[in-house]
mmCIF file of N, CA and C in Angstrom:
data_model
loop_
_atom_site.group_PDB
_atom_site.id
_atom_site.type_symbol
_atom_site.label_atom_id
_atom_site.label_comp_id
_atom_site.label_asym_id
_atom_site.label_seq_id
_atom_site.Cartn_x
_atom_site.Cartn_y
_atom_site.Cartn_z
ATOM 1 N N VAL A 22 28.199 -95.997 -31.244
ATOM 2 C CA VAL A 22 27.132 -95.658 -30.572
ATOM 3 C C VAL A 22 26.010 -96.336 -31.165
ATOM 4 N N LEU A 23 25.746 -96.733 -32.384
ATOM 5 C CA LEU A 23 24.772 -97.505 -32.692
ATOM 6 C C LEU A 23 24.742 -99.186 -32.311
ATOM 7 N N THR A 24 26.020 -99.523 -32.249
ATOM 8 C CA THR A 24 26.288 -100.739 -31.788
ATOM 9 C C THR A 24 25.954 -100.910 -30.057
ATOM 10 N N LYS A 25 26.183 -99.922 -29.274
ATOM 11 C CA LYS A 25 25.759 -99.944 -27.999
ATOM 12 C C LYS A 25 24.290 -99.946 -27.946
ATOM 13 N N ALA A 26 23.542 -99.041 -28.564
ATOM 14 C CA ALA A 26 22.299 -99.045 -28.541
ATOM 15 C C ALA A 26 21.544 -100.301 -29.146
ATOM 16 N N ALA A 27 22.209 -100.862 -30.112
ATOM 17 C CA ALA A 27 21.663 -102.309 -30.690
ATOM 18 C C ALA A 27 21.687 -103.499 -29.441
ATOM 19 N N VAL A 28 22.820 -103.590 -28.590
ATOM 20 C CA VAL A 28 23.131 -104.356 -27.958
ATOM 21 C C VAL A 28 22.233 -104.164 -26.739
ATOM 22 N N ALA A 29 21.890 -103.014 -26.154
ATOM 23 C CA ALA A 29 21.052 -102.569 -25.151
ATOM 24 C C ALA A 29 19.698 -102.613 -25.146
ATOM 25 N N GLY A 30 19.392 -102.918 -26.752
ATOM 26 C CA GLY A 30 17.924 -102.867 -27.012
ATOM 27 C C GLY A 30 16.994 -101.670 -26.936
ATOM 28 N N LYS A 31 17.974 -100.592 -27.038
ATOM 29 C CA LYS A 31 17.095 -99.004 -27.082
ATOM 30 C C LYS A 31 16.366 -99.124 -28.576
ATOM 31 N N SER A 32 15.359 -98.143 -28.334
ATOM 32 C CA SER A 32 14.663 -97.830 -29.734
ATOM 33 C C SER A 32 14.805 -96.156 -29.715
ATOM 34 N N ASP A 33 14.478 -96.053 -31.054
ATOM 35 C CA ASP A 33 14.246 -94.539 -31.194
ATOM 36 C C ASP A 33 13.075 -94.157 -31.866
ATOM 37 N N PRO A 34 12.044 -93.401 -31.646
ATOM 38 C CA PRO A 34 10.816 -93.322 -32.172
ATOM 39 C C PRO A 34 10.848 -92.664 -33.540
ATOM 40 N N LEU A 35 12.110 -91.943 -33.872
ATOM 41 C CA LEU A 35 12.127 -91.412 -35.163
ATOM 42 C C LEU A 35 11.051 -90.057 -35.239
ATOM 43 N N SER A 36 11.255 -89.219 -34.141
ATOM 44 C CA SER A 36 10.234 -88.174 -34.297
ATOM 45 C C SER A 36 10.903 -87.035 -34.877
ATOM 46 N N GLY A 37 12.018 -86.874 -35.031
ATOM 47 C CA GLY A 37 12.876 -85.669 -35.480
ATOM 48 C C GLY A 37 12.872 -85.748 -37.155
ATOM 49 N N LEU A 38 13.115 -84.385 -37.665
ATOM 50 C CA LEU A 38 13.138 -84.027 -38.978
ATOM 51 C C LEU A 38 14.318 -84.956 -39.626
ATOM 52 N N LYS A 39 15.526 -84.788 -39.297
ATOM 53 C CA LYS A 39 16.754 -85.265 -39.813
ATOM 54 C C LYS A 39 16.468 -87.156 -39.701
ATOM 55 N N GLU A 40 15.974 -87.729 -38.758
ATOM 56 C CA GLU A 40 15.737 -89.210 -38.679
ATOM 57 C C GLU A 40 14.939 -89.527 -39.762
ATOM 58 N N ASN A 41 13.686 -88.861 -39.769
ATOM 59 C CA ASN A 41 12.916 -89.260 -40.706
ATOM 60 C C ASN A 41 13.263 -89.100 -42.293
ATOM 61 N N VAL A 42 14.179 -88.036 -42.738
ATOM 62 C CA VAL A 42 14.730 -87.943 -43.894
ATOM 63 C C VAL A 42 15.631 -89.110 -44.220
ATOM 64 N N ILE A 43 16.564 -89.371 -43.390
ATOM 65 C CA ILE A 43 17.199 -90.587 -43.650
ATOM 66 C C ILE A 43 16.543 -91.822 -43.841
ATOM 67 N N MET A 44 15.480 -92.094 -43.019
ATOM 68 C CA MET A 44 14.914 -93.157 -43.153
ATOM 69 C C MET A 44 13.715 -93.219 -44.398
ATOM 70 N N GLY A 45 13.517 -91.983 -44.937
ATOM 71 C CA GLY A 45 12.590 -91.999 -46.118
ATOM 72 C C GLY A 45 11.292 -91.729 -45.531
ATOM 73 N N HIS A 46 10.938 -91.352 -44.349
ATOM 74 C CA HIS A 46 9.633 -91.416 -43.969
ATOM 75 C C HIS A 46 8.934 -89.993 -44.220
ATOM 76 N N LEU A 47 7.795 -89.603 -44.208
ATOM 77 C CA LEU A 47 7.247 -88.451 -43.960
ATOM 78 C C LEU A 47 7.949 -87.865 -42.949
ATOM 79 N N ILE A 48 7.978 -86.225 -43.152
ATOM 80 C CA ILE A 48 8.792 -85.500 -42.036
ATOM 81 C C ILE A 48 7.534 -84.906 -41.228
ATOM 82 N N PRO A 49 7.951 -84.728 -40.103
ATOM 83 C CA PRO A 49 6.920 -83.976 -39.300
ATOM 84 C C PRO A 49 6.764 -82.334 -39.137
ATOM 85 N N ALA A 50 6.169 -82.206 -40.414
ATOM 86 C CA ALA A 50 5.966 -80.837 -40.683
ATOM 87 C C ALA A 50 4.815 -80.419 -41.065
ATOM 88 N N GLY A 51 4.228 -79.170 -40.632
ATOM 89 C CA GLY A 51 2.837 -78.763 -40.693
ATOM 90 C C GLY A 51 2.839 -76.970 -40.677
ATOM 91 N N THR A 52 1.596 -76.495 -40.413
ATOM 92 C CA THR A 52 1.591 -74.882 -40.595
ATOM 93 C C THR A 52 1.641 -74.697 -38.988
ATOM 94 N N GLY A 53 1.155 -75.557 -38.293
ATOM 95 C CA GLY A 53 1.047 -75.064 -36.931
ATOM 96 C C GLY A 53 -0.145 -74.325 -36.226
ATOM 97 N N VAL A 54 -1.373 -74.311 -37.490
ATOM 98 C CA VAL A 54 -2.228 -73.219 -37.223
ATOM 99 C C VAL A 54 -3.109 -73.973 -36.135
ATOM 100 N N ALA A 55 -3.186 -75.246 -36.012
ATOM 101 C CA ALA A 55 -4.057 -75.775 -34.967
ATOM 102 C C ALA A 55 -3.470 -75.315 -33.497
ATOM 103 N N ASP A 56 -2.303 -75.142 -33.198
ATOM 104 C CA ASP A 56 -1.645 -74.621 -32.039
ATOM 105 C C ASP A 56 -2.030 -73.213 -31.978
ATOM 106 N N HIS A 57 -2.160 -72.516 -33.004
ATOM 107 C CA HIS A 57 -2.546 -70.881 -32.897
ATOM 108 C C HIS A 57 -4.002 -70.790 -32.468
ATOM 109 N N ARG A 58 -4.682 -71.624 -32.866
ATOM 110 C CA ARG A 58 -6.184 -71.507 -32.878
ATOM 111 C C ARG A 58 -6.775 -71.911 -31.279
ATOM 112 N N LEU A 59 -5.857 -72.226 -30.458
ATOM 113 C CA LEU A 59 -5.954 -72.294 -28.943
ATOM 114 C C LEU A 59 -5.760 -70.967 -28.243
ATOM 115 N N ILE A 60 -4.880 -70.157 -28.797
ATOM 116 C CA ILE A 60 -4.550 -68.893 -28.119
ATOM 117 C C ILE A 60 -5.707 -67.995 -28.085
ATOM 118 N N GLU A 61 -5.680 -67.442 -27.008
ATOM 119 C CA GLU A 61 -6.749 -66.364 -26.698
ATOM 120 C C GLU A 61 -6.188 -65.196 -26.379
ATOM 121 N N ALA A 62 -6.489 -64.203 -27.109
ATOM 122 C CA ALA A 62 -5.980 -62.710 -26.880
ATOM 123 C C ALA A 62 -6.941 -62.018 -26.330
ATOM 124 N N TYR A 63 -6.310 -61.059 -25.235
ATOM 125 C CA TYR A 63 -7.147 -60.331 -24.432
ATOM 126 C C TYR A 63 -6.404 -58.953 -24.321
ATOM 127 N N VAL A 64 -7.010 -57.775 -23.708
ATOM 128 C CA VAL A 64 -6.147 -56.689 -23.389
ATOM 129 C C VAL A 64 -6.171 -56.633 -22.071
ATOM 130 N N GLU A 65 -4.856 -55.857 -21.658
ATOM 131 C CA GLU A 65 -4.714 -56.047 -20.182
ATOM 132 C C GLU A 65 -5.481 -54.981 -19.706
ATOM 133 N N GLY A 66 -6.128 -55.440 -18.290
ATOM 134 C CA GLY A 66 -7.059 -54.465 -17.705
ATOM 135 C C GLY A 66 -8.488 -54.838 -17.873
ATOM 136 N N GLU A 67 -8.680 -55.527 -18.825
ATOM 137 C CA GLU A 67 -10.158 -56.025 -19.283
ATOM 138 C C GLU A 67 -10.286 -57.220 -18.607
ATOM 139 N N GLU A 68 -11.678 -57.633 -18.368
ATOM 140 C CA GLU A 68 -11.999 -58.908 -18.207
ATOM 141 C C GLU A 68 -11.832 -60.091 -19.307
ATOM 142 N N LYS A 69 -11.504 -61.182 -19.092
ATOM 143 C CA LYS A 69 -11.331 -61.994 -20.146
ATOM 144 C C LYS A 69 -12.410 -62.317 -20.819
ATOM 145 N N ASP A 70 -13.683 -62.718 -20.017
ATOM 146 C CA ASP A 70 -14.790 -63.222 -20.613
ATOM 147 C C ASP A 70 -16.014 -62.091 -20.829
ATOM 148 N N LYS A 71 -15.616 -60.911 -20.744
ATOM 149 C CA LYS A 71 -16.651 -59.829 -20.950
ATOM 150 C C LYS A 71 -17.022 -59.809 -22.404
ATOM 151 N N PRO A 72 -18.314 -59.776 -22.723
ATOM 152 C CA PRO A 72 -18.722 -59.702 -23.915
ATOM 153 C C PRO A 72 -18.799 -58.141 -24.614
ATOM 154 N N ASN A 73 -18.634 -58.091 -25.887
ATOM 155 C CA ASN A 73 -18.620 -56.802 -26.403
ATOM 156 C C ASN A 73 -19.850 -56.137 -26.435
ATOM 157 N N SER A 74 -19.945 -55.207 -25.428
ATOM 158 C CA SER A 74 -21.419 -54.613 -25.324
ATOM 159 C C SER A 74 -21.897 -53.692 -26.523
ATOM 160 N N GLU A 75 -20.810 -53.218 -27.229
ATOM 161 C CA GLU A 75 -21.052 -52.413 -28.265
ATOM 162 C C GLU A 75 -21.870 -53.119 -29.450
ATOM 163 N N ILE A 76 -21.395 -54.371 -29.648
ATOM 164 C CA ILE A 76 -21.907 -55.186 -30.651
ATOM 165 C C ILE A 76 -23.556 -55.833 -30.136
ATOM 166 N N GLU A 77 -23.438 -56.228 -28.986
ATOM 167 C CA GLU A 77 -24.797 -56.774 -28.289
ATOM 168 C C GLU A 77 -25.791 -55.765 -28.123
ATOM 169 N N ASN A 78 -25.451 -54.227 -28.008
ATOM 170 C CA ASN A 78 -26.539 -53.375 -27.710
ATOM 171 C C ASN A 78 -26.808 -52.620 -28.900
ATOM 172 N N SER A 79 -26.287 -52.863 -30.056
ATOM 173 C CA SER A 79 -26.348 -52.216 -31.294
ATOM 174 C C SER A 79 -27.879 -52.442 -31.763
ATOM 175 N N PRO A 80 -28.580 -51.583 -32.244
ATOM 176 C CA PRO A 80 -29.807 -51.891 -32.929
ATOM 177 C C PRO A 80 -29.735 -52.675 -34.320
ATOM 178 N N THR A 81 -30.264 -53.727 -34.412
ATOM 179 C CA THR A 81 -30.298 -54.620 -35.618
ATOM 180 C C THR A 81 -31.384 -54.427 -36.591
ATOM 181 N N PRO A 82 -31.048 -54.006 -37.774
ATOM 182 C CA PRO A 82 -32.272 -53.840 -38.595
ATOM 183 C C PRO A 82 -33.040 -54.937 -39.001
ATOM 184 N N ASP A 83 -34.201 -54.790 -39.357
ATOM 185 C CA ASP A 83 -35.124 -56.214 -39.555
ATOM 186 C C ASP A 83 -34.854 -56.288 -41.286
ATOM 187 N N ILE A 84 -33.751 -57.147 -41.521
ATOM 188 C CA ILE A 84 -33.613 -57.097 -43.034
ATOM 189 C C ILE A 84 -34.626 -57.969 -43.649
ATOM 190 N N LEU A 85 -35.353 -58.854 -42.942
ATOM 191 C CA LEU A 85 -36.222 -59.307 -43.985
ATOM 192 C C LEU A 85 -37.715 -58.364 -44.320
ATOM 193 N N SER A 86 -37.741 -57.497 -43.614
ATOM 194 C CA SER A 86 -38.771 -56.607 -43.845
ATOM 195 C C SER A 86 -38.222 -55.533 -44.704
ATOM 196 N N GLN A 87 -36.858 -55.407 -44.916
ATOM 197 C CA GLN A 87 -36.371 -54.401 -45.787
ATOM 198 C C GLN A 87 -36.453 -55.241 -47.333
ATOM 199 N N PHE A 88 -36.598 -56.400 -47.509
ATOM 200 C CA PHE A 88 -36.868 -56.969 -48.713
ATOM 201 C C PHE A 88 -38.437 -57.507 -48.908
ATOM 202 N N GLY A 89 -39.175 -57.001 -48.264
ATOM 203 C CA GLY A 89 -40.868 -57.491 -48.380
ATOM 204 C C GLY A 89 -41.027 -58.935 -48.239
ATOM 205 N N VAL A 90 -40.102 -59.501 -47.031
ATOM 206 C CA VAL A 90 -40.482 -60.683 -46.682
ATOM 207 C C VAL A 90 -41.307 -60.833 -45.281
ATOM 208 N N ALA A 91 -42.140 -61.564 -45.338
ATOM 209 C CA ALA A 91 -43.010 -61.531 -43.803
ATOM 210 C C ALA A 91 -42.287 -62.778 -43.184
ATOM 211 N N GLU A 92 -42.312 -62.480 -41.836
ATOM 212 C CA GLU A 92 -41.666 -63.643 -40.887
ATOM 213 C C GLU A 92 -42.618 -64.953 -40.932
ATOM 214 N N GLU A 93 -43.957 -64.722 -41.262
ATOM 215 C CA GLU A 93 -44.765 -65.859 -41.571
ATOM 216 C C GLU A 93 -44.344 -66.782 -42.473
ATOM 217 N N GLY A 94 -43.855 -66.237 -43.424
ATOM 218 C CA GLY A 94 -43.322 -66.911 -44.953
ATOM 219 C C GLY A 94 -42.077 -67.900 -44.544
ATOM 220 N N ILE A 95 -41.365 -67.493 -43.393
ATOM 221 C CA ILE A 95 -40.052 -68.327 -43.303
ATOM 222 C C ILE A 95 -40.432 -69.523 -42.789
#
């Protein structure tokens, strides 16, 4: 098989695990976290781009005034 491939001038990009281990190269391994970051989760029946109205409409305390910091001093 290897002789036929050499005569035909074929090449192998060595993208698999076994090929890289045999050749002593770094193996194509990782956590795959980058792939999972692109996944969007949503609940069926809800709009995908619907903002969370509970968070947006909740009253936010003025934290600076609780600590005695005036807005002009920022």
